[in-house]
XYZ file of C-alpha atoms in Angstrom:
567
model
C -13.005 -55.818 -17.420
C -9.955 -55.393 -16.033
C -8.272 -58.543 -16.615
C -4.821 -58.661 -17.453
C -2.254 -59.192 -20.752
C -2.489 -62.465 -22.523
C 1.067 -64.191 -19.918
C 2.620 -65.548 -23.458
C 2.832 -63.514 -26.401
C 0.399 -63.481 -29.051
C -3.586 -62.729 -29.000
C -5.682 -63.422 -26.950
C -9.597 -62.859 -26.940
C -12.478 -63.395 -24.233
C -16.172 -63.033 -24.710
C -18.931 -63.020 -21.790
C -22.490 -63.728 -23.490
C -25.570 -62.845 -20.693
C -28.851 -63.853 -20.635
C -31.276 -62.599 -17.883
C -35.023 -63.338 -17.355
C -37.436 -62.800 -13.717
C -39.777 -65.816 -13.190
C -42.361 -66.161 -15.321
C -39.378 -65.064 -18.037
C -41.348 -61.796 -19.034
C -40.641 -59.899 -22.111
C -40.314 -56.941 -20.641
C -39.025 -58.026 -17.508
C -35.587 -59.492 -19.676
C -32.560 -57.924 -20.524
C -28.584 -58.767 -21.715
C -25.216 -57.910 -21.444
C -22.485 -58.939 -23.871
C -18.489 -57.558 -23.961
C -15.125 -58.534 -25.091
C -11.594 -58.511 -24.350
C -8.430 -58.275 -27.140
C -5.010 -58.994 -25.045
C -1.784 -58.740 -26.624
C 1.381 -59.801 -25.591
C 4.829 -59.471 -27.599
C 7.558 -59.075 -25.320
C 8.560 -56.265 -23.011
C 4.751 -54.959 -24.616
C 1.899 -55.839 -23.469
C -1.626 -53.846 -24.180
C -5.949 -54.790 -24.026
C -8.426 -53.270 -24.619
C -12.320 -55.107 -24.351
C -16.003 -53.166 -23.797
C -19.432 -54.874 -22.507
C -23.112 -52.888 -23.030
C -26.305 -54.331 -21.226
C -29.485 -53.936 -21.661
C -31.506 -53.938 -18.077
C -36.468 -54.942 -18.265
C -37.890 -54.080 -15.748
C -37.827 -55.723 -12.480
C -40.635 -57.466 -10.630
C -40.763 -58.572 -7.279
C -42.364 -62.066 -5.539
C -44.930 -60.888 -6.143
C -44.957 -60.762 -10.179
C -45.878 -57.746 -9.748
C -43.315 -54.133 -11.793
C -40.998 -52.426 -8.814
C -41.226 -49.029 -8.286
C -39.031 -46.935 -10.132
C -36.550 -44.622 -8.386
C -37.157 -41.328 -10.983
C -34.858 -39.540 -8.105
C -31.782 -41.146 -8.199
C -32.042 -42.773 -11.226
C -32.172 -46.607 -11.503
C -30.442 -49.780 -12.434
C -33.964 -50.726 -13.670
C -34.603 -50.291 -16.981
C -31.384 -48.604 -18.641
C -29.358 -49.722 -20.906
C -24.954 -48.952 -20.181
C -21.647 -49.544 -22.207
C -18.121 -49.216 -20.847
C -14.849 -49.201 -23.157
C -11.029 -50.347 -21.452
C -7.803 -49.632 -22.846
C -4.461 -50.469 -20.742
C -0.740 -50.863 -22.385
C 2.318 -51.599 -20.320
C 5.434 -51.654 -20.410
C 8.208 -53.580 -18.780
C 10.892 -51.254 -18.140
C 13.081 -54.269 -16.428
C 12.448 -57.542 -14.224
C 11.275 -55.117 -11.847
C 10.551 -51.917 -13.159
C 6.612 -51.316 -15.093
C 4.810 -48.287 -16.456
C 1.424 -48.946 -16.311
C -1.440 -46.288 -18.723
C -5.643 -47.339 -18.184
C -8.297 -45.348 -19.502
C -11.485 -46.367 -19.124
C -15.450 -44.989 -19.755
C -18.190 -45.781 -18.847
C -21.557 -45.390 -18.710
C -25.581 -45.770 -17.555
C -28.728 -44.197 -19.581
C -32.500 -44.798 -18.259
C -34.665 -45.254 -20.985
C -37.570 -43.597 -19.267
C -40.289 -46.415 -20.582
C -41.934 -46.252 -17.314
C -43.213 -43.845 -14.176
C -43.654 -44.501 -10.880
C -47.351 -45.977 -9.362
C -47.080 -44.630 -5.646
C -47.705 -47.077 -3.132
C -49.590 -47.844 0.407
C -47.848 -48.141 3.217
C -51.483 -48.449 5.781
C -52.051 -51.073 3.246
C -48.675 -52.659 2.792
C -48.956 -52.092 -1.172
C -45.414 -50.417 -2.517
C -44.559 -48.799 -5.053
C -44.525 -49.675 -8.495
C -44.904 -49.214 -11.870
C -46.714 -48.204 -15.201
C -45.876 -47.138 -18.900
C -45.227 -44.073 -19.651
C -43.527 -41.029 -20.120
C -40.658 -38.821 -17.955
C -41.118 -35.980 -17.606
C -37.332 -33.966 -17.924
C -34.393 -35.522 -19.107
C -33.486 -39.236 -17.825
C -31.338 -39.777 -14.726
C -27.504 -40.863 -16.541
C -23.764 -41.918 -15.298
C -21.278 -41.289 -16.821
C -17.437 -41.922 -15.584
C -13.892 -41.525 -16.987
C -10.997 -41.856 -15.582
C -7.181 -42.217 -17.134
C -5.108 -43.309 -14.442
C -1.089 -44.485 -14.984
C 1.575 -46.229 -12.973
C 5.617 -47.168 -12.772
C 6.563 -49.380 -9.793
C 10.032 -51.314 -8.909
C 9.968 -53.921 -6.943
C 13.570 -53.613 -6.405
C 14.999 -50.571 -6.389
C 17.738 -49.862 -4.523
C 16.055 -52.648 -2.657
C 13.329 -51.804 -1.898
C 9.467 -51.697 -3.903
C 9.033 -47.110 -5.563
C 5.602 -46.358 -6.816
C 4.502 -43.977 -8.062
C 0.687 -43.101 -9.563
C -1.266 -41.031 -11.276
C -4.894 -40.405 -12.012
C -7.387 -37.679 -13.774
C -11.117 -38.420 -13.378
C -14.132 -36.743 -14.511
C -18.287 -37.214 -13.781
C -20.689 -36.391 -14.760
C -24.466 -37.563 -13.160
C -27.953 -36.043 -13.224
C -30.965 -36.396 -11.633
C -34.256 -38.118 -12.121
C -36.542 -34.972 -12.165
C -39.577 -33.854 -9.026
C -41.220 -30.858 -7.748
C -39.779 -30.119 -4.429
C -41.246 -27.615 -2.351
C -36.186 -27.225 -2.554
C -36.276 -26.513 -6.011
C -39.590 -23.832 -5.616
C -38.792 -20.442 -6.577
C -42.039 -17.533 -6.566
C -39.517 -15.835 -9.629
C -39.755 -18.057 -12.557
C -42.760 -19.999 -11.050
C -45.122 -18.264 -7.941
C -47.556 -21.442 -8.403
C -45.532 -23.950 -6.683
C -45.245 -26.458 -8.935
C -41.619 -25.543 -10.504
C -40.509 -28.777 -11.867
C -36.821 -29.314 -12.191
C -33.750 -31.462 -10.847
C -29.537 -32.012 -10.697
C -26.856 -32.745 -11.922
C -24.185 -33.301 -10.787
C -20.118 -32.063 -11.903
C -16.550 -33.410 -10.840
C -13.535 -33.644 -11.511
C -10.552 -35.056 -9.913
C -7.057 -34.606 -10.097
C -4.797 -36.558 -7.580
C -1.622 -39.689 -7.794
C 0.930 -40.709 -4.367
C 4.715 -41.647 -4.657
C 5.872 -44.714 -1.682
C 8.886 -46.384 -0.826
C 9.538 -49.186 1.322
C 12.539 -51.782 1.849
C 14.380 -52.445 5.484
C 16.419 -50.867 7.354
C 20.398 -51.456 6.041
C 22.100 -54.350 8.808
C 18.119 -54.087 10.519
C 16.687 -56.064 8.438
C 13.414 -56.780 10.569
C 12.745 -53.014 10.151
C 10.516 -51.874 7.528
C 10.112 -48.478 7.215
C 7.462 -46.994 4.287
C 7.295 -43.371 3.372
C 5.004 -41.447 0.837
C 3.244 -38.583 0.373
C -0.621 -38.197 -1.649
C -2.549 -35.689 -3.388
C -5.536 -35.210 -4.497
C -7.510 -31.674 -6.860
C -10.694 -32.242 -6.403
C -14.168 -29.649 -8.130
C -17.564 -30.549 -8.093
C -20.582 -27.978 -8.396
C -24.440 -29.423 -8.456
C -27.004 -27.376 -10.495
C -30.461 -27.528 -11.652
C -30.694 -29.266 -15.382
C -33.890 -27.643 -15.931
C -33.517 -24.044 -14.905
C -29.990 -23.073 -14.784
C -30.372 -22.747 -11.275
C -27.572 -23.419 -8.840
C -27.586 -25.640 -5.807
C -23.844 -25.813 -4.907
C -21.361 -23.580 -6.171
C -18.362 -24.402 -7.384
C -15.603 -26.253 -4.657
C -12.588 -26.552 -4.864
C -10.657 -29.638 -2.698
C -7.135 -29.734 -2.042
C -5.482 -31.791 0.326
C -1.863 -32.335 0.594
C -0.732 -36.013 2.490
C 2.811 -36.915 3.411
C 2.902 -39.938 5.575
C 5.289 -42.122 7.415
C 5.112 -45.607 8.701
C 7.725 -48.146 10.643
C 7.072 -52.285 10.996
C 8.980 -53.909 13.556
C 9.606 -57.191 13.652
C 10.481 -59.477 16.837
C 11.185 -62.311 18.087
C 11.416 -63.865 14.833
C 8.554 -62.751 13.716
C 6.470 -64.086 17.087
C 5.190 -60.123 16.873
C 5.053 -57.304 15.720
C 3.968 -54.026 15.860
C 3.903 -51.148 13.928
C 2.790 -47.599 13.784
C 3.297 -44.854 11.740
C 1.785 -40.507 11.118
C -0.230 -38.536 8.318
C -0.582 -35.118 8.020
C -3.670 -33.939 6.929
C -3.141 -30.859 5.269
C -6.793 -29.583 4.210
C -7.938 -26.104 1.525
C -11.371 -25.672 0.629
C -12.564 -22.105 -1.852
C -15.358 -21.926 -2.280
C -16.281 -17.750 -3.895
C -19.441 -16.032 -3.374
C -23.055 -17.601 -4.198
C -27.044 -17.613 -3.108
C -28.725 -20.958 -2.691
C -31.872 -22.302 -4.499
C -35.429 -20.098 -2.725
C -36.443 -22.360 -0.476
C -33.380 -22.492 2.158
C -34.298 -18.178 2.627
C -37.858 -18.766 3.771
C -39.978 -16.604 6.069
C -42.844 -19.903 5.995
C -41.634 -23.401 4.734
C -45.590 -23.654 3.570
C -45.485 -20.019 1.899
C -44.038 -20.020 -1.880
C -43.656 -16.581 -1.807
C -42.147 -16.286 0.950
C -38.845 -17.511 -0.998
C -35.466 -15.445 -1.577
C -31.976 -17.419 -1.407
C -30.458 -16.709 0.653
C -26.535 -14.492 0.287
C -23.684 -16.762 1.391
C -19.789 -14.727 1.821
C -16.956 -17.296 -0.417
C -14.408 -17.691 1.225
C -10.914 -20.439 1.553
C -10.745 -22.384 4.781
C -8.242 -24.424 5.253
C -7.248 -26.687 8.136
C -5.256 -29.537 9.217
C -3.407 -32.536 11.217
C -1.148 -35.059 12.743
C -2.768 -38.383 12.674
C -1.202 -41.222 14.453
C -2.049 -45.071 14.351
C -0.285 -48.185 15.976
C -0.869 -51.985 16.916
C 0.406 -55.054 17.299
C -0.177 -58.905 16.253
C 1.126 -62.087 17.614
C 1.157 -65.160 15.811
C 2.351 -67.939 19.239
C 1.916 -70.649 16.556
C 1.953 -71.646 13.355
C -1.722 -70.601 11.929
C -2.612 -68.485 14.396
C -2.631 -64.596 14.410
C -4.379 -62.134 17.267
C -4.352 -58.392 17.312
C -5.201 -54.855 18.331
C -4.744 -51.610 16.472
C -4.961 -47.930 17.254
C -6.126 -45.307 13.564
C -6.800 -41.475 13.570
C -8.824 -41.445 10.820
C -9.941 -38.151 9.042
C -12.452 -37.385 6.559
C -13.743 -34.262 5.231
C -17.806 -33.635 5.298
C -20.036 -33.814 2.602
C -19.243 -30.167 1.366
C -22.238 -30.338 -1.103
C -24.815 -30.885 0.475
C -24.135 -28.433 3.520
C -22.812 -25.607 1.287
C -26.876 -25.805 -0.524
C -28.284 -25.860 2.996
C -27.692 -23.415 4.398
C -30.056 -21.461 5.282
C -29.406 -18.059 8.182
C -27.775 -15.307 7.081
C -24.170 -13.831 7.324
C -22.544 -17.309 6.969
C -18.855 -16.616 5.948
C -17.519 -20.035 5.321
C -14.199 -19.366 6.204
C -15.197 -20.123 9.965
C -18.230 -22.003 8.823
C -18.065 -24.845 12.167
C -20.303 -27.325 9.209
C -17.319 -27.403 7.579
C -15.202 -28.654 9.901
C -13.147 -32.405 9.594
C -14.850 -35.426 10.849
C -11.631 -36.974 13.045
C -12.218 -39.939 14.226
C -10.178 -42.248 16.774
C -10.413 -45.908 15.570
C -9.980 -49.177 17.729
C -10.016 -52.121 16.341
C -8.742 -56.324 17.774
C -9.059 -59.331 16.326
C -8.416 -62.883 16.054
C -7.446 -65.567 13.422
C -6.797 -69.194 12.781
C -5.533 -70.278 9.340
C -4.715 -74.297 9.844
C -5.739 -77.456 8.007
C -9.528 -77.505 6.916
C -10.963 -74.463 9.004
C -10.319 -70.889 7.637
C -11.862 -68.035 10.669
C -12.118 -65.052 12.049
C -13.591 -61.974 14.506
C -12.361 -58.570 15.190
C -14.407 -56.010 16.975
C -13.894 -52.163 16.771
C -15.247 -49.095 17.923
C -15.154 -45.508 16.742
C -15.780 -42.712 18.148
C -16.812 -38.861 16.836
C -17.004 -35.890 18.785
C -18.056 -33.981 15.444
C -19.116 -35.889 13.059
C -21.438 -36.274 10.176
C -24.255 -37.830 9.653
C -27.414 -38.045 6.764
C -30.625 -36.120 7.546
C -33.252 -37.092 5.859
C -36.175 -33.928 4.825
C -39.638 -33.499 4.750
C -39.012 -33.186 1.370
C -37.242 -36.241 0.390
C -33.556 -34.179 -0.282
C -31.217 -35.212 2.925
C -28.393 -32.690 5.066
C -25.936 -33.189 6.788
C -26.374 -32.697 10.456
C -23.038 -32.954 12.537
C -23.731 -34.958 15.250
C -21.087 -36.921 17.503
C -21.241 -40.110 16.971
C -20.382 -43.325 18.388
C -20.450 -46.714 16.090
C -18.589 -50.019 17.524
C -19.388 -53.417 15.281
C -18.683 -57.188 15.508
C -17.036 -59.282 12.077
C -16.734 -63.207 12.138
C -15.850 -65.379 8.930
C -15.935 -69.757 9.220
C -14.607 -72.087 6.401
C -14.541 -75.810 6.211
C -12.581 -77.292 3.832
C -14.818 -80.709 4.316
C -14.064 -84.717 4.620
C -16.624 -84.117 0.740
C -13.377 -83.600 -2.355
C -14.239 -80.603 -3.747
C -17.267 -78.988 -1.061
C -16.189 -75.849 1.184
C -18.945 -74.552 3.576
C -19.004 -71.597 5.175
C -20.607 -68.805 6.691
C -19.819 -64.963 7.816
C -22.102 -62.894 10.454
C -21.605 -58.942 10.795
C -23.151 -57.119 13.801
C -23.272 -53.073 14.098
C -24.359 -50.529 16.165
C -24.436 -46.805 15.923
C -25.598 -44.530 17.958
C -25.209 -39.942 17.839
C -26.041 -37.230 20.008
C -29.012 -36.166 18.493
C -30.720 -33.301 20.138
C -27.426 -31.345 21.600
C -28.969 -31.188 25.389
C -27.605 -33.595 27.611
C -24.263 -35.098 25.964
C -25.704 -37.861 25.894
C -24.502 -39.730 22.843
C -27.175 -43.064 23.728
C -29.579 -41.821 20.226
C -29.635 -44.942 17.537
C -28.346 -44.228 14.598
C -31.296 -44.576 11.535
C -31.010 -47.279 8.533
C -29.632 -43.692 6.378
C -26.172 -44.076 8.388
C -26.455 -47.901 9.767
C -26.490 -51.243 7.996
C -28.112 -54.128 8.754
C -26.876 -57.123 10.749
C -25.999 -59.432 8.543
C -25.172 -63.557 8.514
C -24.175 -65.542 4.959
C -24.511 -68.624 4.936
C -22.450 -70.736 1.667
C -21.674 -74.004 0.421
C -18.708 -74.138 -3.131
C -18.849 -77.126 -4.654
C -15.674 -77.932 -8.157
C -15.483 -80.720 -9.729
C -13.112 -81.003 -12.112
C -14.709 -78.255 -14.736
C -18.289 -78.985 -12.506
C -18.591 -75.993 -10.274
C -20.897 -75.120 -8.168
C -22.267 -72.322 -4.991
C -25.585 -71.875 -2.701
C -25.511 -69.266 -0.658
C -28.066 -67.515 2.069
C -28.506 -64.167 2.944
C -30.408 -63.247 6.213
C -30.638 -59.468 6.477
C -31.170 -59.686 10.499
C -34.447 -57.901 12.009
C -33.202 -54.319 13.803
C -34.486 -51.913 16.704
C -34.008 -48.404 15.820
C -34.542 -46.311 18.931
C -37.388 -43.251 17.334
C -40.454 -43.203 19.111
C -42.285 -40.674 16.265
C -42.320 -42.885 13.463
C -41.585 -46.117 13.104
C -38.352 -47.594 11.503
C -37.844 -50.632 12.724
C -36.691 -53.326 9.901
C -38.216 -56.552 9.879
C -35.340 -58.436 8.242
C -36.013 -60.863 5.348
C -33.864 -64.424 3.418
C -32.457 -64.537 -0.039
C -31.339 -67.993 -1.076
C -28.741 -68.034 -4.428
C -27.402 -70.544 -6.553
C -25.177 -70.625 -9.092
C -24.208 -73.839 -11.595
C -20.660 -73.486 -13.981
C -19.073 -76.504 -16.504
C -16.679 -75.757 -18.569
C -16.042 -77.276 -22.081
C -13.560 -76.334 -24.830
C -16.772 -74.337 -26.378
C -16.171 -72.095 -23.192
C -17.925 -71.810 -18.927
C -22.004 -72.358 -19.701
C -23.090 -70.941 -15.862
C -26.587 -70.229 -14.659
C -27.327 -68.436 -11.600
C -30.142 -67.734 -9.862
C -30.815 -64.744 -7.851
C -33.831 -64.477 -4.815
C -34.404 -68.703 -5.449
C -37.217 -68.970 -3.333
C -38.946 -65.522 -4.876
C -39.330 -64.038 -1.483
C -41.564 -61.008 -1.594
C -39.815 -58.466 0.784
C -39.055 -55.171 1.754
C -35.888 -52.738 1.572
C -34.399 -52.421 4.095
C -34.581 -48.079 3.289
C -37.950 -48.451 2.470
C -38.838 -50.290 6.259
C -36.037 -47.963 8.003
C -35.394 -44.525 5.881
C -37.958 -43.334 3.897
C -41.235 -44.000 6.235
C -44.008 -41.837 5.658
C -42.841 -41.154 1.719
C -46.073 -43.183 -0.910
C -43.934 -43.204 -3.128
C -40.616 -44.684 -2.211
C -41.961 -47.275 -0.446
C -39.482 -49.883 -2.239
C -40.028 -54.422 -2.831
C -37.371 -55.789 -3.191
C -35.786 -57.948 -6.650
C -38.403 -61.527 -7.400
C -36.415 -64.902 -8.376
C -33.833 -63.705 -11.408
C -32.167 -65.640 -13.852
C -29.201 -65.122 -15.913
C -27.456 -67.580 -18.585
C -23.953 -67.308 -19.646
C -21.495 -68.365 -21.710
C -17.761 -67.023 -21.627
C -15.093 -68.074 -23.581
C -10.850 -67.961 -24.650
C -10.030 -68.250 -28.103
C-alpha cells in the first residue's frame, strides 16, 4: 500500500477485505487478504502507515486438479505473506518536500504439499499431494528504507536527491541434484541441499533540471547515480558457499539536453552518461560438481579454485532522439541509446569449471553494451488514443540464460539481436462510459549459439524471450458501477531448435471484473480465466521440455470477492 496521506487535515482509514476461491469452491484452494492503511495530515506534516496479510491456498487447473508446486524456485500458492509500510513527509515550502519511506515484505511457503511429477509423453502435467517437504520452506523477505528531498522551484529549476537502503533474503526449495553433490560429505550421490541468496544495496541519485536562462527552449538536466551492492549465495543444509561474497560498485554522472524548435514542432534530445563499475571478489572454491572429471561419477567431483580480484569497467554512453509534432495530437519520434548492464555475476561465478581462472581478466564478466533503436508514432485526439512503435537492439557480447541438464540455469555470453513491435489502441465509443481497447506485442530474438559461423541466426528460447501477445478489453463506467472484460491471447510461437520440441502452442484467457460503489464502500467481483481454460504454461512448453517435474498446467477459473472502505 503506497497511497498517500489525506488531502485535508485529519485522519483517514482505508481497509481492504478480500476472499479468493477456485472453481468449485474447494476449501483447500481458498485464500484471503486483509489490509489497512491509516493516513494523517496536520499542516505541513503528513504520515501514513499500513499493513497487509494474505493467505493463499492450493491452485487448481482447468480440469480441477491441483497444480504442481515448484519446490525449487518457491511458490505463491500454499503460502502466507505479510507486509508493513510507513511514510513520513514534511512540506518545507510550497515547492520543497522531504519524505521518508520504510517497507518490509515477507512471503513464506506453508509446505503442505509435495510435487507429483507429470508425464509429458501422455500429456499429464505435474500435480501436488499433501505431504511434508524436506528442508526449510522457501521464503522471500525484502526490506527497504528510502529518503527523498525534492524542490520543484530551486533557482528556477527542479531539484531532487534520493537515497535508499535495501536488503533481501531468499531461501529456495531443496532438491537432490548433481550440482549439490560432494563426495567429501556424501559419497552416495544422494545429498539433499537448498540455496539461499543474501543481498544488500545502498544507492542514491541527485539531479537538477532547468531551462537555460535567456534560452528557455533548451532544458538541461545533470545528475549523478551511485549504487553499492553486496550479494552472496550459500547452501542452507551444509553451509557451503555457492556464490562468493561479491561487492559491486557503480558510479554514473550524466547530462541530458532537450531543445524545442519551431515553437515545439520539433524537439531534439541528447545526452551522455559515464558508467564506472567495479567488482570485488575474494579467492574462493566452487562446489565440487563444477570440477568433475566425469559428471556421472560423483567420486571424481572436486572443487575448482578461483583466484579473486577487483575488475573494473568504464564506458561513455550516448543517446539521442527527435520528436516531431506536425499537428495537435500527432507525434512521431525516433531514438538511439546505448545500454550498459552487468551480466548475472552470481551465475557466472558459481559456474566456473576451468582451472586457473583469474577474476581480474575473466571475459565472461565483461558488461553487456547494447545498441538500442526505436521509432514510433502516436495519435491522441478526439475519441482515439493510439500508438505504434518498432524497436531493435543488438549486443556483441550479450548475456542469456542456459538451462543445464540438472535444471539449474547458467549464463552464456553470446552475440544477441532483438527486435519487436508494439501497438495499442483505445476508442471512447459513442456509448457513454464505454471504452474499447486493444494491444499487440511481438518480440523476436536471435543469437550465435555455436560461436562458429559468426551468424546470429539461432532463435532465443523461452527462457530469454517472452511470448507474443494480443490483449482486447472493454471498460464501462456508469455512476457507481464499473466493469471490465478482457481477453489475453498468448500467440503460438515456433523456435529454431531441432534437438528438442520447444514450440509454444499458445492459449487464450478471458477475465472479468465488476464493482459497485455504495455508502459502505466498494464491492467488487473479479473472475480470472472466466472460461476455465485448460492450458500449459509458457515455461513448461518452451524451457523445461525434458523435465516431467516442471511440466505445469496454468491456473483455472478463480473468483475474487473484495470490499474496500474509507473512513
